[in-house]
mmCIF file with all atom_site columns, C-alpha atoms in Angstrom:
data_model
loop_
_atom_site.group_PDB
_atom_site.id
_atom_site.type_symbol
_atom_site.label_atom_id
_atom_site.label_alt_id
_atom_site.label_comp_id
_atom_site.label_asym_id
_atom_site.label_entity_id
_atom_site.label_seq_id
_atom_site.pdbx_PDB_ins_code
_atom_site.Cartn_x
_atom_site.Cartn_y
_atom_site.Cartn_z
_atom_site.occupancy
_atom_site.B_iso_or_equiv
_atom_site.pdbx_formal_charge
_atom_site.auth_seq_id
_atom_site.auth_comp_id
_atom_site.auth_asym_id
_atom_site.auth_atom_id
_atom_site.pdbx_PDB_model_num
ATOM 1   C CA . GLY G 1 1   ? 62.999 74.541  92.153  1.00 0.00 ? 238 GLY G CA 1
ATOM 2   C CA . ALA G 1 2   ? 59.543 75.469  93.309  1.00 0.00 ? 239 ALA G CA 1
ATOM 3   C CA . VAL G 1 3   ? 58.165 76.401  89.917  1.00 0.00 ? 240 VAL G CA 1
ATOM 4   C CA . VAL G 1 4   ? 54.516 77.218  89.387  1.00 0.00 ? 241 VAL G CA 1
ATOM 5   C CA . SER G 1 5   ? 53.034 77.569  85.882  1.00 0.00 ? 242 SER G CA 1
ATOM 6   C CA . GLN G 1 6   ? 49.843 79.096  84.640  1.00 0.00 ? 243 GLN G CA 1
ATOM 7   C CA . HIS G 1 7   ? 47.990 78.548  81.460  1.00 0.00 ? 244 HIS G CA 1
ATOM 8   C CA . PRO G 1 8   ? 47.059 80.528  79.361  1.00 0.00 ? 245 PRO G CA 1
ATOM 9   C CA . SER G 1 9   ? 49.295 83.493  79.915  1.00 0.00 ? 246 SER G CA 1
ATOM 10  C CA . ARG G 1 10  ? 46.790 85.793  78.100  1.00 0.00 ? 247 ARG G CA 1
ATOM 11  C CA . VAL G 1 11  ? 43.184 85.359  77.104  1.00 0.00 ? 248 VAL G CA 1
ATOM 12  C CA . ILE G 1 12  ? 40.697 87.613  75.441  1.00 0.00 ? 249 ILE G CA 1
ATOM 13  C CA . CYS G 1 13  ? 37.045 86.629  75.431  1.00 0.00 ? 250 CYS G CA 1
ATOM 14  C CA . LYS G 1 14  ? 33.662 88.021  74.715  1.00 0.00 ? 251 LYS G CA 1
ATOM 15  C CA . SER G 1 15  ? 31.380 89.222  77.406  1.00 0.00 ? 252 SER G CA 1
ATOM 16  C CA . GLY G 1 16  ? 29.196 86.310  78.691  1.00 0.00 ? 253 GLY G CA 1
ATOM 17  C CA . THR G 1 17  ? 31.597 83.509  78.024  1.00 0.00 ? 254 THR G CA 1
ATOM 18  C CA . SER G 1 18  ? 33.514 81.435  80.598  1.00 0.00 ? 255 SER G CA 1
ATOM 19  C CA . VAL G 1 19  ? 37.265 81.199  80.868  1.00 0.00 ? 256 VAL G CA 1
ATOM 20  C CA . LYS G 1 20  ? 39.331 78.538  82.622  1.00 0.00 ? 257 LYS G CA 1
ATOM 21  C CA . ILE G 1 21  ? 42.802 79.253  84.017  1.00 0.00 ? 258 ILE G CA 1
ATOM 22  C CA . GLU G 1 22  ? 45.068 76.398  85.105  1.00 0.00 ? 259 GLU G CA 1
ATOM 23  C CA . CYS G 1 23  ? 47.686 76.600  87.757  1.00 0.00 ? 260 CYS G CA 1
ATOM 24  C CA . ARG G 1 24  ? 50.261 73.787  88.229  1.00 0.00 ? 261 ARG G CA 1
ATOM 25  C CA . SER G 1 25  ? 53.160 73.178  90.706  1.00 0.00 ? 262 SER G CA 1
ATOM 26  C CA . LEU G 1 26  ? 55.632 71.610  88.447  1.00 0.00 ? 263 LEU G CA 1
ATOM 27  C CA . ASP G 1 27  ? 58.240 70.191  90.799  1.00 0.00 ? 264 ASP G CA 1
ATOM 28  C CA . PHE G 1 28  ? 56.510 69.936  94.095  1.00 0.00 ? 265 PHE G CA 1
ATOM 29  C CA . GLN G 1 29  ? 53.280 68.976  95.741  1.00 0.00 ? 266 GLN G CA 1
ATOM 30  C CA . ALA G 1 30  ? 51.163 71.882  97.019  1.00 0.00 ? 267 ALA G CA 1
ATOM 31  C CA . THR G 1 31  ? 49.169 71.539  100.221 1.00 0.00 ? 268 THR G CA 1
ATOM 32  C CA . THR G 1 32  ? 47.406 74.755  99.512  1.00 0.00 ? 269 THR G CA 1
ATOM 33  C CA . MET G 1 33  ? 46.912 76.849  96.395  1.00 0.00 ? 270 MET G CA 1
ATOM 34  C CA . PHE G 1 34  ? 45.824 80.537  96.303  1.00 0.00 ? 271 PHE G CA 1
ATOM 35  C CA . TRP G 1 35  ? 44.159 82.611  93.716  1.00 0.00 ? 272 TRP G CA 1
ATOM 36  C CA . TYR G 1 36  ? 44.792 86.381  93.545  1.00 0.00 ? 273 TYR G CA 1
ATOM 37  C CA . ARG G 1 37  ? 43.503 89.224  91.357  1.00 0.00 ? 274 ARG G CA 1
ATOM 38  C CA . GLN G 1 38  ? 45.518 92.345  90.643  1.00 0.00 ? 275 GLN G CA 1
ATOM 39  C CA . PHE G 1 39  ? 44.338 95.511  89.083  1.00 0.00 ? 276 PHE G CA 1
ATOM 40  C CA . PRO G 1 40  ? 46.781 98.048  87.570  1.00 0.00 ? 277 PRO G CA 1
ATOM 41  C CA . LYS G 1 41  ? 48.854 99.758  90.294  1.00 0.00 ? 278 LYS G CA 1
ATOM 42  C CA . GLN G 1 42  ? 47.018 97.884  92.943  1.00 0.00 ? 279 GLN G CA 1
ATOM 43  C CA . SER G 1 43  ? 47.982 95.236  95.530  1.00 0.00 ? 280 SER G CA 1
ATOM 44  C CA . LEU G 1 44  ? 47.497 91.581  94.870  1.00 0.00 ? 281 LEU G CA 1
ATOM 45  C CA . MET G 1 45  ? 44.022 90.795  96.371  1.00 0.00 ? 282 MET G CA 1
ATOM 46  C CA . LEU G 1 46  ? 43.302 87.274  97.624  1.00 0.00 ? 283 LEU G CA 1
ATOM 47  C CA . MET G 1 47  ? 40.323 85.774  96.059  1.00 0.00 ? 284 MET G CA 1
ATOM 48  C CA . ALA G 1 48  ? 40.267 82.276  97.458  1.00 0.00 ? 285 ALA G CA 1
ATOM 49  C CA . THR G 1 49  ? 42.314 79.575  99.090  1.00 0.00 ? 286 THR G CA 1
ATOM 50  C CA . SER G 1 50  ? 41.964 75.907  98.121  1.00 0.00 ? 287 SER G CA 1
ATOM 51  C CA . ASN G 1 51  ? 43.138 72.578  99.492  1.00 0.00 ? 288 ASN G CA 1
ATOM 52  C CA . GLU G 1 52  ? 43.310 69.488  97.376  1.00 0.00 ? 289 GLU G CA 1
ATOM 53  C CA . GLY G 1 53  ? 40.039 67.522  97.509  1.00 0.00 ? 290 GLY G CA 1
ATOM 54  C CA . SER G 1 54  ? 38.054 70.161  99.510  1.00 0.00 ? 291 SER G CA 1
ATOM 55  C CA . LYS G 1 55  ? 35.975 73.195  98.697  1.00 0.00 ? 292 LYS G CA 1
ATOM 56  C CA . ALA G 1 56  ? 37.732 76.519  98.275  1.00 0.00 ? 293 ALA G CA 1
ATOM 57  C CA . THR G 1 57  ? 37.405 79.243  100.914 1.00 0.00 ? 294 THR G CA 1
ATOM 58  C CA . TYR G 1 58  ? 36.447 82.571  99.343  1.00 0.00 ? 295 TYR G CA 1
ATOM 59  C CA . GLU G 1 59  ? 37.385 85.904  100.601 1.00 0.00 ? 296 GLU G CA 1
ATOM 60  C CA . GLN G 1 60  ? 34.672 88.407  101.487 1.00 0.00 ? 297 GLN G CA 1
ATOM 61  C CA . GLY G 1 61  ? 33.119 89.944  98.386  1.00 0.00 ? 298 GLY G CA 1
ATOM 62  C CA . VAL G 1 62  ? 34.252 87.282  96.022  1.00 0.00 ? 299 VAL G CA 1
ATOM 63  C CA . GLU G 1 63  ? 31.341 85.361  94.332  1.00 0.00 ? 300 GLU G CA 1
ATOM 64  C CA . LYS G 1 64  ? 31.908 81.632  94.607  1.00 0.00 ? 301 LYS G CA 1
ATOM 65  C CA . ASP G 1 65  ? 29.432 80.893  91.848  1.00 0.00 ? 302 ASP G CA 1
ATOM 66  C CA . LYS G 1 66  ? 31.201 83.264  89.536  1.00 0.00 ? 303 LYS G CA 1
ATOM 67  C CA . PHE G 1 67  ? 34.773 82.214  90.257  1.00 0.00 ? 304 PHE G CA 1
ATOM 68  C CA . LEU G 1 68  ? 34.716 78.439  90.350  1.00 0.00 ? 305 LEU G CA 1
ATOM 69  C CA . ILE G 1 69  ? 37.792 76.791  91.774  1.00 0.00 ? 306 ILE G CA 1
ATOM 70  C CA . ASN G 1 70  ? 38.673 73.108  91.427  1.00 0.00 ? 307 ASN G CA 1
ATOM 71  C CA . HIS G 1 71  ? 41.727 71.706  93.132  1.00 0.00 ? 308 HIS G CA 1
ATOM 72  C CA . ALA G 1 72  ? 41.756 68.246  91.808  1.00 0.00 ? 309 ALA G CA 1
ATOM 73  C CA . SER G 1 73  ? 45.209 67.174  92.743  1.00 0.00 ? 310 SER G CA 1
ATOM 74  C CA . LEU G 1 74  ? 48.216 68.220  94.773  1.00 0.00 ? 311 LEU G CA 1
ATOM 75  C CA . THR G 1 75  ? 49.688 69.841  91.604  1.00 0.00 ? 312 THR G CA 1
ATOM 76  C CA . LEU G 1 76  ? 46.706 71.331  89.781  1.00 0.00 ? 313 LEU G CA 1
ATOM 77  C CA . SER G 1 77  ? 44.195 73.983  90.652  1.00 0.00 ? 314 SER G CA 1
ATOM 78  C CA . THR G 1 78  ? 41.795 75.656  88.127  1.00 0.00 ? 315 THR G CA 1
ATOM 79  C CA . LEU G 1 79  ? 39.980 78.985  88.304  1.00 0.00 ? 316 LEU G CA 1
ATOM 80  C CA . THR G 1 80  ? 36.879 79.306  86.008  1.00 0.00 ? 317 THR G CA 1
ATOM 81  C CA . VAL G 1 81  ? 35.505 82.837  85.532  1.00 0.00 ? 318 VAL G CA 1
ATOM 82  C CA . THR G 1 82  ? 31.941 82.152  84.477  1.00 0.00 ? 319 THR G CA 1
ATOM 83  C CA . SER G 1 83  ? 29.916 84.612  82.406  1.00 0.00 ? 320 SER G CA 1
ATOM 84  C CA . ALA G 1 84  ? 32.766 87.064  82.323  1.00 0.00 ? 321 ALA G CA 1
ATOM 85  C CA . HIS G 1 85  ? 32.102 90.758  82.013  1.00 0.00 ? 322 HIS G CA 1
ATOM 86  C CA . PRO G 1 86  ? 34.498 93.679  81.186  1.00 0.00 ? 323 PRO G CA 1
ATOM 87  C CA . GLU G 1 87  ? 34.893 94.496  84.881  1.00 0.00 ? 324 GLU G CA 1
ATOM 88  C CA . ASP G 1 88  ? 36.394 90.951  85.406  1.00 0.00 ? 325 ASP G CA 1
ATOM 89  C CA . SER G 1 89  ? 39.380 92.070  83.185  1.00 0.00 ? 326 SER G CA 1
ATOM 90  C CA . SER G 1 90  ? 42.374 91.791  85.402  1.00 0.00 ? 327 SER G CA 1
ATOM 91  C CA . PHE G 1 91  ? 45.658 89.985  86.073  1.00 0.00 ? 328 PHE G CA 1
ATOM 92  C CA . TYR G 1 92  ? 44.948 86.710  87.737  1.00 0.00 ? 329 TYR G CA 1
ATOM 93  C CA . ILE G 1 93  ? 47.840 85.132  89.688  1.00 0.00 ? 330 ILE G CA 1
ATOM 94  C CA . CYS G 1 94  ? 47.975 81.766  91.441  1.00 0.00 ? 331 CYS G CA 1
ATOM 95  C CA . SER G 1 95  ? 50.413 80.717  94.132  1.00 0.00 ? 332 SER G CA 1
ATOM 96  C CA . ALA G 1 96  ? 51.180 77.450  95.942  1.00 0.00 ? 333 ALA G CA 1
ATOM 97  C CA . ARG G 1 97  ? 52.498 76.444  99.256  1.00 0.00 ? 334 ARG G CA 1
ATOM 98  C CA . ALA G 1 98  ? 54.743 73.390  99.171  1.00 0.00 ? 335 ALA G CA 1
ATOM 99  C CA . ALA G 1 99  ? 53.987 70.344  101.284 1.00 0.00 ? 336 ALA G CA 1
ATOM 100 C CA . GLY G 1 100 ? 57.678 69.719  101.709 1.00 0.00 ? 337 GLY G CA 1
ATOM 101 C CA . GLY G 1 101 ? 61.102 69.874  99.886  1.00 0.00 ? 338 GLY G CA 1
ATOM 102 C CA . HIS G 1 102 ? 60.816 73.606  99.698  1.00 0.00 ? 339 HIS G CA 1
ATOM 103 C CA . ARG G 1 103 ? 60.101 76.404  102.137 1.00 0.00 ? 340 ARG G CA 1
ATOM 104 C CA . THR G 1 104 ? 56.687 75.905  103.638 1.00 0.00 ? 341 THR G CA 1
ATOM 105 C CA . ASP G 1 105 ? 56.448 79.323  105.204 1.00 0.00 ? 342 ASP G CA 1
ATOM 106 C CA . THR G 1 106 ? 56.030 81.291  101.887 1.00 0.00 ? 343 THR G CA 1
ATOM 107 C CA . GLN G 1 107 ? 54.112 81.017  98.718  1.00 0.00 ? 344 GLN G CA 1
ATOM 108 C CA . TYR G 1 108 ? 55.422 80.284  95.200  1.00 0.00 ? 345 TYR G CA 1
ATOM 109 C CA . PHE G 1 109 ? 53.729 82.303  92.568  1.00 0.00 ? 346 PHE G CA 1
ATOM 110 C CA . GLY G 1 110 ? 52.765 81.572  88.993  1.00 0.00 ? 347 GLY G CA 1
ATOM 111 C CA . PRO G 1 111 ? 53.577 84.019  86.096  1.00 0.00 ? 348 PRO G CA 1
ATOM 112 C CA . GLY G 1 112 ? 49.996 85.304  85.996  1.00 0.00 ? 349 GLY G CA 1
ATOM 113 C CA . THR G 1 113 ? 47.136 85.244  83.374  1.00 0.00 ? 350 THR G CA 1
ATOM 114 C CA . ARG G 1 114 ? 45.984 88.485  81.785  1.00 0.00 ? 351 ARG G CA 1
ATOM 115 C CA . LEU G 1 115 ? 42.255 88.272  81.191  1.00 0.00 ? 352 LEU G CA 1
ATOM 116 C CA . THR G 1 116 ? 40.600 90.860  78.844  1.00 0.00 ? 353 THR G CA 1
ATOM 117 C CA . VAL G 1 117 ? 36.879 90.658  78.505  1.00 0.00 ? 354 VAL G CA 1
ATOM 118 C CA . LEU G 1 118 ? 35.512 92.571  75.464  1.00 0.00 ? 355 LEU G CA 1
ATOM 119 C CA . SER D 2 1   ? 41.999 95.135  110.350 1.00 0.00 ? 151 SER D CA 1
ATOM 120 C CA . GLN D 2 2   ? 45.606 94.526  109.564 1.00 0.00 ? 152 GLN D CA 1
ATOM 121 C CA . LYS D 2 3   ? 47.150 96.623  106.813 1.00 0.00 ? 153 LYS D CA 1
ATOM 122 C CA . ILE D 2 4   ? 50.295 96.913  104.902 1.00 0.00 ? 154 ILE D CA 1
ATOM 123 C CA . GLU D 2 5   ? 51.378 100.231 103.561 1.00 0.00 ? 155 GLU D CA 1
ATOM 124 C CA . GLN D 2 6   ? 54.080 101.059 101.187 1.00 0.00 ? 156 GLN D CA 1
ATOM 125 C CA . ASN D 2 7   ? 53.842 104.799 100.928 1.00 0.00 ? 157 ASN D CA 1
ATOM 126 C CA . SER D 2 8   ? 56.323 105.422 98.157  1.00 0.00 ? 158 SER D CA 1
ATOM 127 C CA . GLU D 2 9   ? 54.717 104.446 94.865  1.00 0.00 ? 159 GLU D CA 1
ATOM 128 C CA . ALA D 2 10  ? 57.970 104.968 93.074  1.00 0.00 ? 160 ALA D CA 1
ATOM 129 C CA . LEU D 2 11  ? 61.671 105.369 93.905  1.00 0.00 ? 161 LEU D CA 1
ATOM 130 C CA . ASN D 2 12  ? 64.376 106.582 91.365  1.00 0.00 ? 162 ASN D CA 1
ATOM 131 C CA . ILE D 2 13  ? 67.999 106.194 92.172  1.00 0.00 ? 163 ILE D CA 1
ATOM 132 C CA . GLN D 2 14  ? 71.338 106.151 90.410  1.00 0.00 ? 164 GLN D CA 1
ATOM 133 C CA . GLU D 2 15  ? 73.178 102.885 89.781  1.00 0.00 ? 165 GLU D CA 1
ATOM 134 C CA . GLY D 2 16  ? 75.579 101.993 92.617  1.00 0.00 ? 166 GLY D CA 1
ATOM 135 C CA . LYS D 2 17  ? 73.609 103.681 95.294  1.00 0.00 ? 167 LYS D CA 1
ATOM 136 C CA . THR D 2 18  ? 71.669 101.985 98.026  1.00 0.00 ? 168 THR D CA 1
ATOM 137 C CA . ALA D 2 19  ? 67.915 101.771 97.518  1.00 0.00 ? 169 ALA D CA 1
ATOM 138 C CA . THR D 2 20  ? 65.743 101.829 100.680 1.00 0.00 ? 170 THR D CA 1
ATOM 139 C CA . LEU D 2 21  ? 62.055 100.893 100.565 1.00 0.00 ? 171 LEU D CA 1
ATOM 140 C CA . THR D 2 22  ? 59.692 101.270 103.412 1.00 0.00 ? 172 THR D CA 1
ATOM 141 C CA . CYS D 2 23  ? 56.822 99.087  104.575 1.00 0.00 ? 173 CYS D CA 1
ATOM 142 C CA . ASN D 2 24  ? 54.632 100.013 107.534 1.00 0.00 ? 174 ASN D CA 1
ATOM 143 C CA . TYR D 2 25  ? 51.992 97.793  109.149 1.00 0.00 ? 175 TYR D CA 1
ATOM 144 C CA . THR D 2 26  ? 49.082 98.491  111.387 1.00 0.00 ? 176 THR D CA 1
ATOM 145 C CA . ASN D 2 27  ? 47.713 96.898  114.550 1.00 0.00 ? 177 ASN D CA 1
ATOM 146 C CA . TYR D 2 28  ? 49.677 94.067  115.976 1.00 0.00 ? 178 TYR D CA 1
ATOM 147 C CA . SER D 2 29  ? 53.006 92.897  114.748 1.00 0.00 ? 179 SER D CA 1
ATOM 148 C CA . PRO D 2 30  ? 52.776 90.022  112.229 1.00 0.00 ? 180 PRO D CA 1
ATOM 149 C CA . ALA D 2 31  ? 54.782 86.975  112.927 1.00 0.00 ? 181 ALA D CA 1
ATOM 150 C CA . TYR D 2 32  ? 56.468 87.333  109.578 1.00 0.00 ? 182 TYR D CA 1
ATOM 151 C CA . LEU D 2 33  ? 57.055 90.089  106.926 1.00 0.00 ? 183 LEU D CA 1
ATOM 152 C CA . GLN D 2 34  ? 57.940 88.976  103.466 1.00 0.00 ? 184 GLN D CA 1
ATOM 153 C CA . TRP D 2 35  ? 59.328 90.852  100.501 1.00 0.00 ? 185 TRP D CA 1
ATOM 154 C CA . TYR D 2 36  ? 58.793 89.946  96.862  1.00 0.00 ? 186 TYR D CA 1
ATOM 155 C CA . ARG D 2 37  ? 59.923 91.269  93.519  1.00 0.00 ? 187 ARG D CA 1
ATOM 156 C CA . GLN D 2 38  ? 57.389 91.706  90.725  1.00 0.00 ? 188 GLN D CA 1
ATOM 157 C CA . ASP D 2 39  ? 58.390 92.481  87.157  1.00 0.00 ? 189 ASP D CA 1
ATOM 158 C CA . PRO D 2 40  ? 55.740 93.888  84.716  1.00 0.00 ? 190 PRO D CA 1
ATOM 159 C CA . GLY D 2 41  ? 53.271 91.348  83.622  1.00 0.00 ? 191 GLY D CA 1
ATOM 160 C CA . ARG D 2 42  ? 54.694 88.643  85.888  1.00 0.00 ? 192 ARG D CA 1
ATOM 161 C CA . GLY D 2 43  ? 53.885 87.031  89.229  1.00 0.00 ? 193 GLY D CA 1
ATOM 162 C CA . PRO D 2 44  ? 55.786 87.964  92.348  1.00 0.00 ? 194 PRO D CA 1
ATOM 163 C CA . VAL D 2 45  ? 59.079 86.241  93.238  1.00 0.00 ? 195 VAL D CA 1
ATOM 164 C CA . PHE D 2 46  ? 59.906 85.625  96.910  1.00 0.00 ? 196 PHE D CA 1
ATOM 165 C CA . LEU D 2 47  ? 63.005 87.371  98.107  1.00 0.00 ? 197 LEU D CA 1
ATOM 166 C CA . LEU D 2 48  ? 63.207 87.381  101.909 1.00 0.00 ? 198 LEU D CA 1
ATOM 167 C CA . LEU D 2 49  ? 61.319 86.601  104.981 1.00 0.00 ? 199 LEU D CA 1
ATOM 168 C CA . ILE D 2 50  ? 62.005 88.139  108.349 1.00 0.00 ? 200 ILE D CA 1
ATOM 169 C CA . ARG D 2 51  ? 60.450 87.036  111.675 1.00 0.00 ? 201 ARG D CA 1
ATOM 170 C CA . GLU D 2 52  ? 59.157 89.286  114.373 1.00 0.00 ? 202 GLU D CA 1
ATOM 171 C CA . ASN D 2 53  ? 62.005 88.336  116.619 1.00 0.00 ? 203 ASN D CA 1
ATOM 172 C CA . GLU D 2 54  ? 64.663 89.031  114.101 1.00 0.00 ? 204 GLU D CA 1
ATOM 173 C CA . LYS D 2 55  ? 66.031 92.454  113.734 1.00 0.00 ? 205 LYS D CA 1
ATOM 174 C CA . GLU D 2 56  ? 67.773 91.985  110.395 1.00 0.00 ? 206 GLU D CA 1
ATOM 175 C CA . LYS D 2 57  ? 68.106 89.486  107.576 1.00 0.00 ? 207 LYS D CA 1
ATOM 176 C CA . ARG D 2 58  ? 70.546 89.555  104.677 1.00 0.00 ? 208 ARG D CA 1
ATOM 177 C CA . LYS D 2 59  ? 70.826 87.827  101.375 1.00 0.00 ? 209 LYS D CA 1
ATOM 178 C CA . GLU D 2 60  ? 73.629 88.879  99.014  1.00 0.00 ? 210 GLU D CA 1
ATOM 179 C CA . ARG D 2 61  ? 72.987 92.649  98.269  1.00 0.00 ? 211 ARG D CA 1
ATOM 180 C CA . LEU D 2 62  ? 69.646 92.534  99.988  1.00 0.00 ? 212 LEU D CA 1
ATOM 181 C CA . LYS D 2 63  ? 68.963 93.516  103.611 1.00 0.00 ? 213 LYS D CA 1
ATOM 182 C CA . VAL D 2 64  ? 65.616 93.569  105.466 1.00 0.00 ? 214 VAL D CA 1
ATOM 183 C CA . THR D 2 65  ? 64.943 94.987  108.834 1.00 0.00 ? 215 THR D CA 1
ATOM 184 C CA . PHE D 2 66  ? 61.966 94.625  111.167 1.00 0.00 ? 216 PHE D CA 1
ATOM 185 C CA . ASP D 2 67  ? 61.237 97.327  113.853 1.00 0.00 ? 217 ASP D CA 1
ATOM 186 C CA . THR D 2 68  ? 58.324 96.319  116.004 1.00 0.00 ? 218 THR D CA 1
ATOM 187 C CA . THR D 2 69  ? 58.452 99.699  117.777 1.00 0.00 ? 219 THR D CA 1
ATOM 188 C CA . LEU D 2 70  ? 58.054 101.703 114.605 1.00 0.00 ? 220 LEU D CA 1
ATOM 189 C CA . LYS D 2 71  ? 55.793 98.941  113.046 1.00 0.00 ? 221 LYS D CA 1
ATOM 190 C CA . GLN D 2 72  ? 58.047 99.113  110.047 1.00 0.00 ? 222 GLN D CA 1
ATOM 191 C CA . SER D 2 73  ? 60.248 97.028  107.742 1.00 0.00 ? 223 SER D CA 1
ATOM 192 C CA . LEU D 2 74  ? 62.952 98.498  105.594 1.00 0.00 ? 224 LEU D CA 1
ATOM 193 C CA . PHE D 2 75  ? 64.303 96.784  102.497 1.00 0.00 ? 225 PHE D CA 1
ATOM 194 C CA . HIS D 2 76  ? 67.657 97.722  101.220 1.00 0.00 ? 226 HIS D CA 1
ATOM 195 C CA . ILE D 2 77  ? 69.405 96.913  98.003  1.00 0.00 ? 227 ILE D CA 1
ATOM 196 C CA . THR D 2 78  ? 73.084 97.885  98.073  1.00 0.00 ? 228 THR D CA 1
ATOM 197 C CA . ALA D 2 79  ? 75.204 98.584  94.968  1.00 0.00 ? 229 ALA D CA 1
ATOM 198 C CA . SER D 2 80  ? 71.966 98.853  92.974  1.00 0.00 ? 230 SER D CA 1
ATOM 199 C CA . GLN D 2 81  ? 72.034 97.873  89.316  1.00 0.00 ? 231 GLN D CA 1
ATOM 200 C CA . PRO D 2 82  ? 69.545 98.727  86.454  1.00 0.00 ? 232 PRO D CA 1
ATOM 201 C CA . ALA D 2 83  ? 68.537 95.028  86.531  1.00 0.00 ? 233 ALA D CA 1
ATOM 202 C CA . ASP D 2 84  ? 67.180 95.654  90.120  1.00 0.00 ? 234 ASP D CA 1
ATOM 203 C CA . SER D 2 85  ? 64.437 97.845  88.486  1.00 0.00 ? 235 SER D CA 1
ATOM 204 C CA . ALA D 2 86  ? 61.097 96.272  89.427  1.00 0.00 ? 236 ALA D CA 1
ATOM 205 C CA . THR D 2 87  ? 58.172 96.637  91.764  1.00 0.00 ? 237 THR D CA 1
ATOM 206 C CA . TYR D 2 88  ? 58.950 95.422  95.326  1.00 0.00 ? 238 TYR D CA 1
ATOM 207 C CA . LEU D 2 89  ? 56.095 94.139  97.381  1.00 0.00 ? 239 LEU D CA 1
ATOM 208 C CA . CYS D 2 90  ? 55.885 93.814  101.138 1.00 0.00 ? 240 CYS D CA 1
ATOM 209 C CA . ALA D 2 91  ? 53.498 91.290  102.583 1.00 0.00 ? 241 ALA D CA 1
ATOM 210 C CA . ARG D 2 92  ? 52.441 90.276  106.110 1.00 0.00 ? 242 ARG D CA 1
ATOM 211 C CA . THR D 2 93  ? 51.071 86.879  107.126 1.00 0.00 ? 243 THR D CA 1
ATOM 212 C CA . ILE D 2 94  ? 47.953 86.565  109.196 1.00 0.00 ? 244 ILE D CA 1
ATOM 213 C CA . GLY D 2 95  ? 47.153 83.509  111.076 1.00 0.00 ? 245 GLY D CA 1
ATOM 214 C CA . GLY D 2 96  ? 50.710 82.194  111.669 1.00 0.00 ? 246 GLY D CA 1
ATOM 215 C CA . SER D 2 97  ? 53.551 81.137  109.432 1.00 0.00 ? 247 SER D CA 1
ATOM 216 C CA . GLN D 2 98  ? 51.334 79.392  106.980 1.00 0.00 ? 248 GLN D CA 1
ATOM 217 C CA . GLY D 2 99  ? 48.593 81.949  107.052 1.00 0.00 ? 249 GLY D CA 1
ATOM 218 C CA . ASN D 2 100 ? 47.323 84.103  104.246 1.00 0.00 ? 250 ASN D CA 1
ATOM 219 C CA . LEU D 2 101 ? 49.317 86.897  102.824 1.00 0.00 ? 251 LEU D CA 1
ATOM 220 C CA . ILE D 2 102 ? 48.239 90.602  102.800 1.00 0.00 ? 252 ILE D CA 1
ATOM 221 C CA . PHE D 2 103 ? 50.200 92.675  100.228 1.00 0.00 ? 253 PHE D CA 1
ATOM 222 C CA . GLY D 2 104 ? 51.110 96.297  100.043 1.00 0.00 ? 254 GLY D CA 1
ATOM 223 C CA . LYS D 2 105 ? 50.719 98.169  96.711  1.00 0.00 ? 255 LYS D CA 1
ATOM 224 C CA . GLY D 2 106 ? 54.341 97.962  96.054  1.00 0.00 ? 256 GLY D CA 1
ATOM 225 C CA . THR D 2 107 ? 57.094 100.405 95.294  1.00 0.00 ? 257 THR D CA 1
ATOM 226 C CA . LYS D 2 108 ? 58.344 100.765 91.728  1.00 0.00 ? 258 LYS D CA 1
ATOM 227 C CA . LEU D 2 109 ? 62.176 101.010 91.839  1.00 0.00 ? 259 LEU D CA 1
ATOM 228 C CA . SER D 2 110 ? 63.970 102.445 88.856  1.00 0.00 ? 260 SER D CA 1
ATOM 229 C CA . VAL D 2 111 ? 67.708 102.372 88.810  1.00 0.00 ? 261 VAL D CA 1
ATOM 230 C CA . LYS D 2 112 ? 69.314 104.622 86.268  1.00 0.00 ? 262 LYS D CA 1
ATOM 231 C CA . PRO D 2 113 ? 72.675 103.830 84.759  1.00 0.00 ? 263 PRO D CA 1
#
């Protein structure tokens, strides 16, 4: 139980293009979804927190106009990296907190999306 | 600011031995500490959560301790197996049980047969 999927798993794009990453909770409804970024040998860094139907809360230093988050339903959140540049290349991971039926005191993580910007 | 530190970047042990990983935190004690396993190119998988008022938590071959005096959590894997090889992440919550997570950099465990 408590499965979170991400799509795509890998994406390579040209500099200046936009990339959308989907995060879905497959067997539970998520009150809150989180987006993280992880550089090699570094911690997961929280980028933003989103609740269904409301605007995302971004961490300090994360540009909300560059990283657009849409949390359209209790099972789907999307992250769009707009006008991507090589420095945006990273491992993007989403997580979800269950509304019920599973532990609500932890987060369930997706498998991650490897973004490479050429 | 609250920090989580996992000072050992890597730990190599022999199969069958007990692996012990360390996580230190700064400032006030978090209500919860959590441990996750992360395999290469994958997202973290939740393993154990220990509350501030709990000294120890066990799950099969895993054991976690929480020492508020030392501001430290230890994560043990007994009878380690090569399949236990992975990066183990420690995380603290901020803002209560459903607060955000702050992760350490992780310790990469390698268990040699």
